[in-house]
PDB file of C-alpha atoms in Angstrom:
ATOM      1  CA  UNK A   1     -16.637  -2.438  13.951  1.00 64.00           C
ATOM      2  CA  UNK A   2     -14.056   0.000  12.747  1.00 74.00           C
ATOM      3  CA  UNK A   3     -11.211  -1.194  10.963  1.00 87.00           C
ATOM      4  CA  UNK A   4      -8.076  -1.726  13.154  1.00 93.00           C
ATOM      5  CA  UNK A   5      -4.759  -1.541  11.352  1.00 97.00           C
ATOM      6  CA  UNK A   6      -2.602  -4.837  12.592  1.00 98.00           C
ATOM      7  CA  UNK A   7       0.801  -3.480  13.631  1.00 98.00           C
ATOM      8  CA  UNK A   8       4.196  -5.285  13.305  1.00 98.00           C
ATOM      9  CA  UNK A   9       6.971  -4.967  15.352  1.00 98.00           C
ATOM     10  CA  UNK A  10      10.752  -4.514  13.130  1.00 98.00           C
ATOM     11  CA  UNK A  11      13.797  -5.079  15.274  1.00 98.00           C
ATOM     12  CA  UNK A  12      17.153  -3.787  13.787  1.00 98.00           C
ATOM     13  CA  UNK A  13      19.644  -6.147  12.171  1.00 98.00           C
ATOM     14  CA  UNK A  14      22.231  -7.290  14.839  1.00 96.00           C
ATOM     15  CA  UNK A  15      24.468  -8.726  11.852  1.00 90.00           C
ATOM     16  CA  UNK A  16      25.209  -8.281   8.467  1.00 88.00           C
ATOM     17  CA  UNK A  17      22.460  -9.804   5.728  1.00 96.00           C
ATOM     18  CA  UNK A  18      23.364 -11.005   2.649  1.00 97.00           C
ATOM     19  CA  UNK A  19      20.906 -10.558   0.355  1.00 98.00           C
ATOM     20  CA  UNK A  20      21.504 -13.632  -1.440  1.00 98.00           C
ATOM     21  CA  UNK A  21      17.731 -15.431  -1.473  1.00 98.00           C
ATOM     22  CA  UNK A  22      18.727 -17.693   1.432  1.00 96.00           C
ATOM     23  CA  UNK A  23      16.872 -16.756   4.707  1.00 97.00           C
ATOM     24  CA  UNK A  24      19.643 -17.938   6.937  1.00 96.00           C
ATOM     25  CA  UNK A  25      21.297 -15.024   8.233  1.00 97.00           C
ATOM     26  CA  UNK A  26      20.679 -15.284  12.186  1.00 96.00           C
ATOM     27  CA  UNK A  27      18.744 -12.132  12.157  1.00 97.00           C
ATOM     28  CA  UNK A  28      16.069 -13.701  10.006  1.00 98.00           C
ATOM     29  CA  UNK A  29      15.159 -15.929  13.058  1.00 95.00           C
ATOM     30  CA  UNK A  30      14.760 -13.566  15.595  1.00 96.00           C
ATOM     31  CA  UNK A  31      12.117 -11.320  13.416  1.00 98.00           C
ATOM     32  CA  UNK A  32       8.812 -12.147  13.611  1.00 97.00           C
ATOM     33  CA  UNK A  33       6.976 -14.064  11.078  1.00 98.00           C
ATOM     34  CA  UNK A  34       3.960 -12.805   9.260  1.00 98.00           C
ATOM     35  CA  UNK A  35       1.467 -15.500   7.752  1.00 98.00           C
ATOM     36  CA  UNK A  36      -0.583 -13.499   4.764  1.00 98.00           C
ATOM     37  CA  UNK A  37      -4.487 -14.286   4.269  1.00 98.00           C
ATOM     38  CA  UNK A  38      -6.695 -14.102   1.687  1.00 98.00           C
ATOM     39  CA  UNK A  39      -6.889 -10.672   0.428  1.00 97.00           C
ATOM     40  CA  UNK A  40     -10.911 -10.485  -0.122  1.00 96.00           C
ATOM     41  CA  UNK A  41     -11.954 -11.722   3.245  1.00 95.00           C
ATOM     42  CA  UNK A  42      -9.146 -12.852   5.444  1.00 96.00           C
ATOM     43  CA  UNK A  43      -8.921 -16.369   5.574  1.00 97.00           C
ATOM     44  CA  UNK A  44      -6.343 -18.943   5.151  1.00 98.00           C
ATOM     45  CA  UNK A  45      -4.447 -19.739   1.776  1.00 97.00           C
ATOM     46  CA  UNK A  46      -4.224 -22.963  -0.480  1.00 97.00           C
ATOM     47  CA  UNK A  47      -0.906 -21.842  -0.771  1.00 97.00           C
ATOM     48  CA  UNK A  48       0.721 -20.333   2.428  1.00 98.00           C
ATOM     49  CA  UNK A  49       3.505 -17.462   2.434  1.00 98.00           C
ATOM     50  CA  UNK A  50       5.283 -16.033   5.379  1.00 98.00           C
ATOM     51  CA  UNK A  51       7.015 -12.725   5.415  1.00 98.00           C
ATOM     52  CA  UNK A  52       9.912 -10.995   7.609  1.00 98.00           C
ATOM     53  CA  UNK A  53      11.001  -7.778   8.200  1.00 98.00           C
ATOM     54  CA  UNK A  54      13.906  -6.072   9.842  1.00 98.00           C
ATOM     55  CA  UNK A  55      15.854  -2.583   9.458  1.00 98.00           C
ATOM     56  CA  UNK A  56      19.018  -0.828   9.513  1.00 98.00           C
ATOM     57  CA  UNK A  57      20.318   2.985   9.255  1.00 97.00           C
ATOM     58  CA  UNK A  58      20.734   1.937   5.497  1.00 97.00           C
ATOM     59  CA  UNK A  59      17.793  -0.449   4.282  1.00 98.00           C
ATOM     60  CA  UNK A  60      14.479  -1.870   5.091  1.00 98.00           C
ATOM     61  CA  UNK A  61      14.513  -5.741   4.577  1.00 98.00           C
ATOM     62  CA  UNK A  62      11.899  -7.926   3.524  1.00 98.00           C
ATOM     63  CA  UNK A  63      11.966 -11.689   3.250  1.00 98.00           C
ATOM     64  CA  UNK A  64       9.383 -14.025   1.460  1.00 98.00           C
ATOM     65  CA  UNK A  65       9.014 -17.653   2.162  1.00 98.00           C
ATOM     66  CA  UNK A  66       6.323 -18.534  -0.505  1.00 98.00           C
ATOM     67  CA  UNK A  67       4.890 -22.413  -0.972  1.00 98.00           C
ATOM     68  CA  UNK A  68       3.840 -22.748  -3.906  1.00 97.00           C
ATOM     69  CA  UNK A  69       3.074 -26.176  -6.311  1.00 96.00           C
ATOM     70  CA  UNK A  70       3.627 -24.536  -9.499  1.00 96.00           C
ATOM     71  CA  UNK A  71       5.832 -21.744  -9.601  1.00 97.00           C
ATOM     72  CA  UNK A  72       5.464 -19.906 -12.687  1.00 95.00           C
ATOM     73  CA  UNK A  73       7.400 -16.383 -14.193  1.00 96.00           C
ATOM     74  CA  UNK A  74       8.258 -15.664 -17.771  1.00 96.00           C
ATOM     75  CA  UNK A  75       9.214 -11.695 -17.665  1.00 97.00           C
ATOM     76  CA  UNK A  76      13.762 -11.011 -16.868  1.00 97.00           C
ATOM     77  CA  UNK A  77      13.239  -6.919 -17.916  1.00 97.00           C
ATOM     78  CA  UNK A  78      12.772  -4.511 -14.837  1.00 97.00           C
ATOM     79  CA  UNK A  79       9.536  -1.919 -14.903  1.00 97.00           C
ATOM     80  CA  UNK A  80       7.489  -4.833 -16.823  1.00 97.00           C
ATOM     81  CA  UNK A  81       3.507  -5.687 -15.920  1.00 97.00           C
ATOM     82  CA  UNK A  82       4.777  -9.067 -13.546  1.00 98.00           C
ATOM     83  CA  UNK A  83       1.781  -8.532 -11.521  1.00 97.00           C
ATOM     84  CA  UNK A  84       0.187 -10.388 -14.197  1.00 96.00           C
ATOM     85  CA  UNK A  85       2.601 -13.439 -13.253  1.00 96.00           C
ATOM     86  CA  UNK A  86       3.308 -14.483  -9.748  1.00 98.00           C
ATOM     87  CA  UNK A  87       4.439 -11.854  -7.476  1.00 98.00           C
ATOM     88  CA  UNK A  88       5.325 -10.982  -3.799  1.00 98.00           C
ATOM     89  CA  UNK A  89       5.113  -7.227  -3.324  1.00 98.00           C
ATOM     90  CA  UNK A  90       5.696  -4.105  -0.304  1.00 98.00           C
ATOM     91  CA  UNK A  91       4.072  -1.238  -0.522  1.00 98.00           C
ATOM     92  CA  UNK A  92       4.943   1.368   1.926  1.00 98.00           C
ATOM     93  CA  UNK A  93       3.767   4.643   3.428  1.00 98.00           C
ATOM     94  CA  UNK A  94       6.335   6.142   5.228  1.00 98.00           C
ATOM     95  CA  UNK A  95       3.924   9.458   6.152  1.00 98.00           C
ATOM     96  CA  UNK A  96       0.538   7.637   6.516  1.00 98.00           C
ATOM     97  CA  UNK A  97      -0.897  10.035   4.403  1.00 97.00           C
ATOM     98  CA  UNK A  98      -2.282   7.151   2.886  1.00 97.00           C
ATOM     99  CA  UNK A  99      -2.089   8.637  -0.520  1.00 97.00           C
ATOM    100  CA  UNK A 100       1.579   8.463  -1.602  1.00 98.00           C
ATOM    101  CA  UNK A 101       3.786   5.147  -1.470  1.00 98.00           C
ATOM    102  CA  UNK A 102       6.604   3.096  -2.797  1.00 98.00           C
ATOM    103  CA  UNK A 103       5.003   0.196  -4.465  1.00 98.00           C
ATOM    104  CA  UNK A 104       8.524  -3.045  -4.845  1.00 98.00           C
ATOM    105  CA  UNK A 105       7.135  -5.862  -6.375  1.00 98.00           C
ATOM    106  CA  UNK A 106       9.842  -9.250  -7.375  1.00 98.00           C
ATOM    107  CA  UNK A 107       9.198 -12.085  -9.064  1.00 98.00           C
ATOM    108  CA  UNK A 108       9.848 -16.029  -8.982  1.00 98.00           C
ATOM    109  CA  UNK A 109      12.601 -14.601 -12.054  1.00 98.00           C
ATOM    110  CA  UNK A 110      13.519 -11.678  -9.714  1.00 98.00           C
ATOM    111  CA  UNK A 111      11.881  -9.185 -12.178  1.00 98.00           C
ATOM    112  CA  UNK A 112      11.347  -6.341 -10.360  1.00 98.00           C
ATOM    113  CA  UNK A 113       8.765  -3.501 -10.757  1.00 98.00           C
ATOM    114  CA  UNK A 114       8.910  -0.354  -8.537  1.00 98.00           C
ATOM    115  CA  UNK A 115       6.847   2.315  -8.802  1.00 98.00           C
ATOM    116  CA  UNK A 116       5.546   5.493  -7.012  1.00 98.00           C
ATOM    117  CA  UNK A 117       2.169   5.565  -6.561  1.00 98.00           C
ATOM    118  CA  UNK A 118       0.143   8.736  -5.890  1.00 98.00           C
ATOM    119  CA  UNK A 119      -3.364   7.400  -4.707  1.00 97.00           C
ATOM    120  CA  UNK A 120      -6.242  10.081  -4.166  1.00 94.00           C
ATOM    121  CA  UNK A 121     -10.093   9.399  -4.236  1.00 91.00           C
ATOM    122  CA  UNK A 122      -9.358   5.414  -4.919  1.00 91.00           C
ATOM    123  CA  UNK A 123      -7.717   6.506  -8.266  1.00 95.00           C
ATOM    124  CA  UNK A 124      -4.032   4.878  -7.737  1.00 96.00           C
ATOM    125  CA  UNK A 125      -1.228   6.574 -10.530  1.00 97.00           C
ATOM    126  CA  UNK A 126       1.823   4.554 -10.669  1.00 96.00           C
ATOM    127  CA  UNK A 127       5.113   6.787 -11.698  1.00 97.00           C
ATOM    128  CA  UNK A 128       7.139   4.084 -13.904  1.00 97.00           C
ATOM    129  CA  UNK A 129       9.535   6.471 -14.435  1.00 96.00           C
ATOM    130  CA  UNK A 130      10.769   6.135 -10.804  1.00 97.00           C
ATOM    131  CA  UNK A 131      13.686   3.335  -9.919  1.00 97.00           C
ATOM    132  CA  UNK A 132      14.346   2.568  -6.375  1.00 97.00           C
ATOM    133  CA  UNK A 133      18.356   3.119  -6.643  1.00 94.00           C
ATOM    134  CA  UNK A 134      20.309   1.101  -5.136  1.00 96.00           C
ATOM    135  CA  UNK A 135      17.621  -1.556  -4.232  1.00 98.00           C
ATOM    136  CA  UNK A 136      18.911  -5.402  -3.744  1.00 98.00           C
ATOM    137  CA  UNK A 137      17.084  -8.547  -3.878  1.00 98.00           C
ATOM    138  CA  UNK A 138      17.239 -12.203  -4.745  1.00 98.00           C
ATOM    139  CA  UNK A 139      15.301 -15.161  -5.056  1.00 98.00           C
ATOM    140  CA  UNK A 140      15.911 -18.729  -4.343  1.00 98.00           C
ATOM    141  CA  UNK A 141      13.382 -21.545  -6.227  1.00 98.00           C
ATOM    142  CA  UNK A 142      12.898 -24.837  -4.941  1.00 97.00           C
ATOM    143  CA  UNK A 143      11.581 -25.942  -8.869  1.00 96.00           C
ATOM    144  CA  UNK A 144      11.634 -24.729 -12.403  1.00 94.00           C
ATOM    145  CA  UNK A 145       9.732 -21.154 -12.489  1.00 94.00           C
ATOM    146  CA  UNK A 146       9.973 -21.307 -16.374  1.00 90.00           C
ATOM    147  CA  UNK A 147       7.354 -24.555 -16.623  1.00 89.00           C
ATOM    148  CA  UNK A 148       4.277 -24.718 -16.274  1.00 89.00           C
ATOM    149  CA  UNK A 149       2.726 -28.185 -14.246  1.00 83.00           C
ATOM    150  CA  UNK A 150       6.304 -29.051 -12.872  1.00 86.00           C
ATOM    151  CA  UNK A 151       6.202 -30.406  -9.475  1.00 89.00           C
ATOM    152  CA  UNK A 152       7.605 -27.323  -8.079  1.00 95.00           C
ATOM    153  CA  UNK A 153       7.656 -26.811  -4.022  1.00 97.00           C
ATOM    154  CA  UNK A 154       8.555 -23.318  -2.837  1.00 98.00           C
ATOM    155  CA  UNK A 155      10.372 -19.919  -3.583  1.00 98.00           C
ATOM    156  CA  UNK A 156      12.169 -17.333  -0.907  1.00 98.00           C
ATOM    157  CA  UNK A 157      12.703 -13.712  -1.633  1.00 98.00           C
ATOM    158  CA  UNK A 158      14.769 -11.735   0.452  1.00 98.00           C
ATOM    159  CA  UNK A 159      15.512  -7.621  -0.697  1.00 98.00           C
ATOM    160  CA  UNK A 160      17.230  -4.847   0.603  1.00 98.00           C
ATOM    161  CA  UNK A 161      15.185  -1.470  -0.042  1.00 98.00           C
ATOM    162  CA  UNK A 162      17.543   1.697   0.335  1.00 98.00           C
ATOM    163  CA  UNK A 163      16.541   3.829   3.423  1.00 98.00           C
ATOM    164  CA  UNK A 164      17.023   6.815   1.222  1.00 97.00           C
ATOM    165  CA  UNK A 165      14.120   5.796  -1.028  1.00 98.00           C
ATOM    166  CA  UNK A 166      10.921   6.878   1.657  1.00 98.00           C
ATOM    167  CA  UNK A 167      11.813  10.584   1.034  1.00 94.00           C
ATOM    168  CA  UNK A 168       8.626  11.577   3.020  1.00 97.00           C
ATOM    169  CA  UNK A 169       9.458   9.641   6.466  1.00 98.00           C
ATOM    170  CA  UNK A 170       9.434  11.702   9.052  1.00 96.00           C
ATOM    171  CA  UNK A 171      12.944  10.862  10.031  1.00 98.00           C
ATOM    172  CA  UNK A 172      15.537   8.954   8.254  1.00 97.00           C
ATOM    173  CA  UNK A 173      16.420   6.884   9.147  1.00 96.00           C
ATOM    174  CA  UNK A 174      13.671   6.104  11.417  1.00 98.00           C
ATOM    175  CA  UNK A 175      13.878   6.261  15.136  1.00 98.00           C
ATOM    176  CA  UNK A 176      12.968   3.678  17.315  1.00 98.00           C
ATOM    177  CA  UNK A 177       9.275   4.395  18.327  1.00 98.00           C
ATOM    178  CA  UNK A 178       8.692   5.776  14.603  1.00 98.00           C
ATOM    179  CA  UNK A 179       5.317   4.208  13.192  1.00 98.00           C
ATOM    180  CA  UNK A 180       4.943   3.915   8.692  1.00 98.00           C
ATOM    181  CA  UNK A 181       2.050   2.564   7.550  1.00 98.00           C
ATOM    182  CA  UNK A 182       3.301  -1.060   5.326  1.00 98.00           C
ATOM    183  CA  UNK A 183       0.926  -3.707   3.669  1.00 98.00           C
ATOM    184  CA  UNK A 184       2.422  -7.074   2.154  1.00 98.00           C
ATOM    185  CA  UNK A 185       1.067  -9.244  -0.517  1.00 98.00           C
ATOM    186  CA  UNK A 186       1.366 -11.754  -2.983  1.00 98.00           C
ATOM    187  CA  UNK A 187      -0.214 -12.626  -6.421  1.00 98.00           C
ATOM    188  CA  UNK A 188      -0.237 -16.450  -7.312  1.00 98.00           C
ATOM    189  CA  UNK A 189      -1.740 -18.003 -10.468  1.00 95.00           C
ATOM    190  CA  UNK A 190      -2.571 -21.918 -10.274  1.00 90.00           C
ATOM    191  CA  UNK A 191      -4.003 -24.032 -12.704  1.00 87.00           C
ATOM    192  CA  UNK A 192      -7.633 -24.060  -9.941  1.00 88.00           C
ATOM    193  CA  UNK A 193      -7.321 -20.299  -9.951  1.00 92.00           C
ATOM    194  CA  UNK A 194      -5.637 -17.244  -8.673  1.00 97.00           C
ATOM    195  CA  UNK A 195      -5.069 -16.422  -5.039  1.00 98.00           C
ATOM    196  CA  UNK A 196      -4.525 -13.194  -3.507  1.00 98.00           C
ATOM    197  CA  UNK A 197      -3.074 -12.740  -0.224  1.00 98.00           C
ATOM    198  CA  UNK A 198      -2.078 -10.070   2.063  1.00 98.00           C
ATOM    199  CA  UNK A 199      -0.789  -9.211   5.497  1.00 98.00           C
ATOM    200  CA  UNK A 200      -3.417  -6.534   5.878  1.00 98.00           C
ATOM    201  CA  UNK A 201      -6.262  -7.700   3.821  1.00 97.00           C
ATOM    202  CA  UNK A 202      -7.829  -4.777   2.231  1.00 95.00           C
ATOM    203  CA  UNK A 203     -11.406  -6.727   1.733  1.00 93.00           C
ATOM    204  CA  UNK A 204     -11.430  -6.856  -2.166  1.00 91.00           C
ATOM    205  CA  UNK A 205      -9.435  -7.928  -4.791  1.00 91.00           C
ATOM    206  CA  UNK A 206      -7.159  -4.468  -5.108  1.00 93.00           C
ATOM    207  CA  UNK A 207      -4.117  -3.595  -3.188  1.00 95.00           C
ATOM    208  CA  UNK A 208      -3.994  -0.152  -3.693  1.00 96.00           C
ATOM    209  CA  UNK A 209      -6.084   0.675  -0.570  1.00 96.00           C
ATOM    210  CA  UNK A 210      -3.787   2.437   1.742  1.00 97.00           C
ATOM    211  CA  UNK A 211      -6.378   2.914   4.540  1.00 96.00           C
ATOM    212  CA  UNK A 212      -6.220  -0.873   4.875  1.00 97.00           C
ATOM    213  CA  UNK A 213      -2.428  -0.724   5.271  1.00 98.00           C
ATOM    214  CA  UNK A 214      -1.062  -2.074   9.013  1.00 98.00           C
ATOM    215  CA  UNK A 215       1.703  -0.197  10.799  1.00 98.00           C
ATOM    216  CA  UNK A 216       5.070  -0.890  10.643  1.00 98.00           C
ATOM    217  CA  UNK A 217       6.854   0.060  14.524  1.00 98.00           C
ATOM    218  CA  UNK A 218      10.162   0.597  14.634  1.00 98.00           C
ATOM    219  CA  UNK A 219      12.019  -0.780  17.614  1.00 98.00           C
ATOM    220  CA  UNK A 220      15.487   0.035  18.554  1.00 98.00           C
ATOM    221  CA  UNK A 221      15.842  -3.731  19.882  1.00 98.00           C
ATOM    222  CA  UNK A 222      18.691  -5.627  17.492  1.00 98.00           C
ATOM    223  CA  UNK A 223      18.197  -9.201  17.094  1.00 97.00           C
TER     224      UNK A 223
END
């Protein structure tokens, strides 16, 4: 069966967020929640995470809600190798040419690595030397992230990425009926092993496989 990309549905922001790691703003609840899945084959988590998304003229949001027993981060610096701690991460293809996208990843330390990745013949080039300007985010931990084997519980993300960084969308800001191409994972390292997850599982253990990406519709409905 040929692979169908899952599409989700992003409603503007009817008020203000404040990107402060708390997912209480009252747009939060009327977005639809994403449950990830096992990256590798598509089933459910030991650890569950569930993702949000809305948009204005000015940002794309993203929100994390991440369980986890043993949250764990020891990198502060920005452009640093965190995928090899625990991460949540968007990657987005604003043109679907499924070769070029803005890879935002944030950790339980809100470290953040963003990068712009060039991806041809399954050979993805990150460009370090690319910030996202202007990009917001915050994290809120329910436990002690700098600990290993603490009783920890959970960890939200919530981030703001600047409209002005998907320079090869069609229109910006989008228009309502506008379709990017958007995957969402997260990396998380236990003491029974690592777990990969994804909202569109690419099949394997590597993210960087924008054909696997779902589709991101853009709906002119504020909630």
């Amino acid at each position: 069966m040929a692979f169908q990309r899952p599409t989700y549905t992003c409603f503007r922001v009817a008020h203000a967020i404040v990107i402060d790691g708390e997912l209480d703003d009252p747009s939060w609840q009327g977005a639809p929640p994403i449950g990830l899945v096992r990256a590798d084959d598509g089933s459910a988590p030991r650890q569950p995470t569930e993702v949000r998304v809305l948009w204005d003229d000015d940002y794309l949001y993203v929100a994390f809600s991440c369980q986890d027993e043993d949250i764990w981060g020891t990198t502060t610096e920005r452009d640093r190798d965190i995928y090899n701690q625990e991460v949540v991460e968007v990657f987005v293809d604003p043109d679907r040419d499924d070769h070029t996208y803005i890879e935002i990843e944030v950790s339980p330390l809100n470290a953040i690595l963003d990068l712009f990745m060039l991806n041809r013949n399954d050979r993805p080039r990150g460009l370090w030397g690319w910030d996202s300007e202007g990009l917001l985010s915050a994290v809120k931990v329910d436990g002690d992230p700098t600990r290993r084997g603490t009783r920890d519980r959970s960890w939200t993300v919530e981030m703001a990425i600047p409209m002005s960084d998907f320079y090869t969308a069609p229109n910006l800001p989008p228009r309502a009926g506008d379709v990017w191409h958007m995957n969402l994972y997260r990396i998380d390292r236990a003491e029974w092993g690592d777990e990969y997850t994804a909202w569109s599982p690419p099949g394997r253990l590597n993210y960087h496989t924008p054909g696997r990406f779902g589709r991101l519709l853009f709906s002119g409905e504020a909630v």
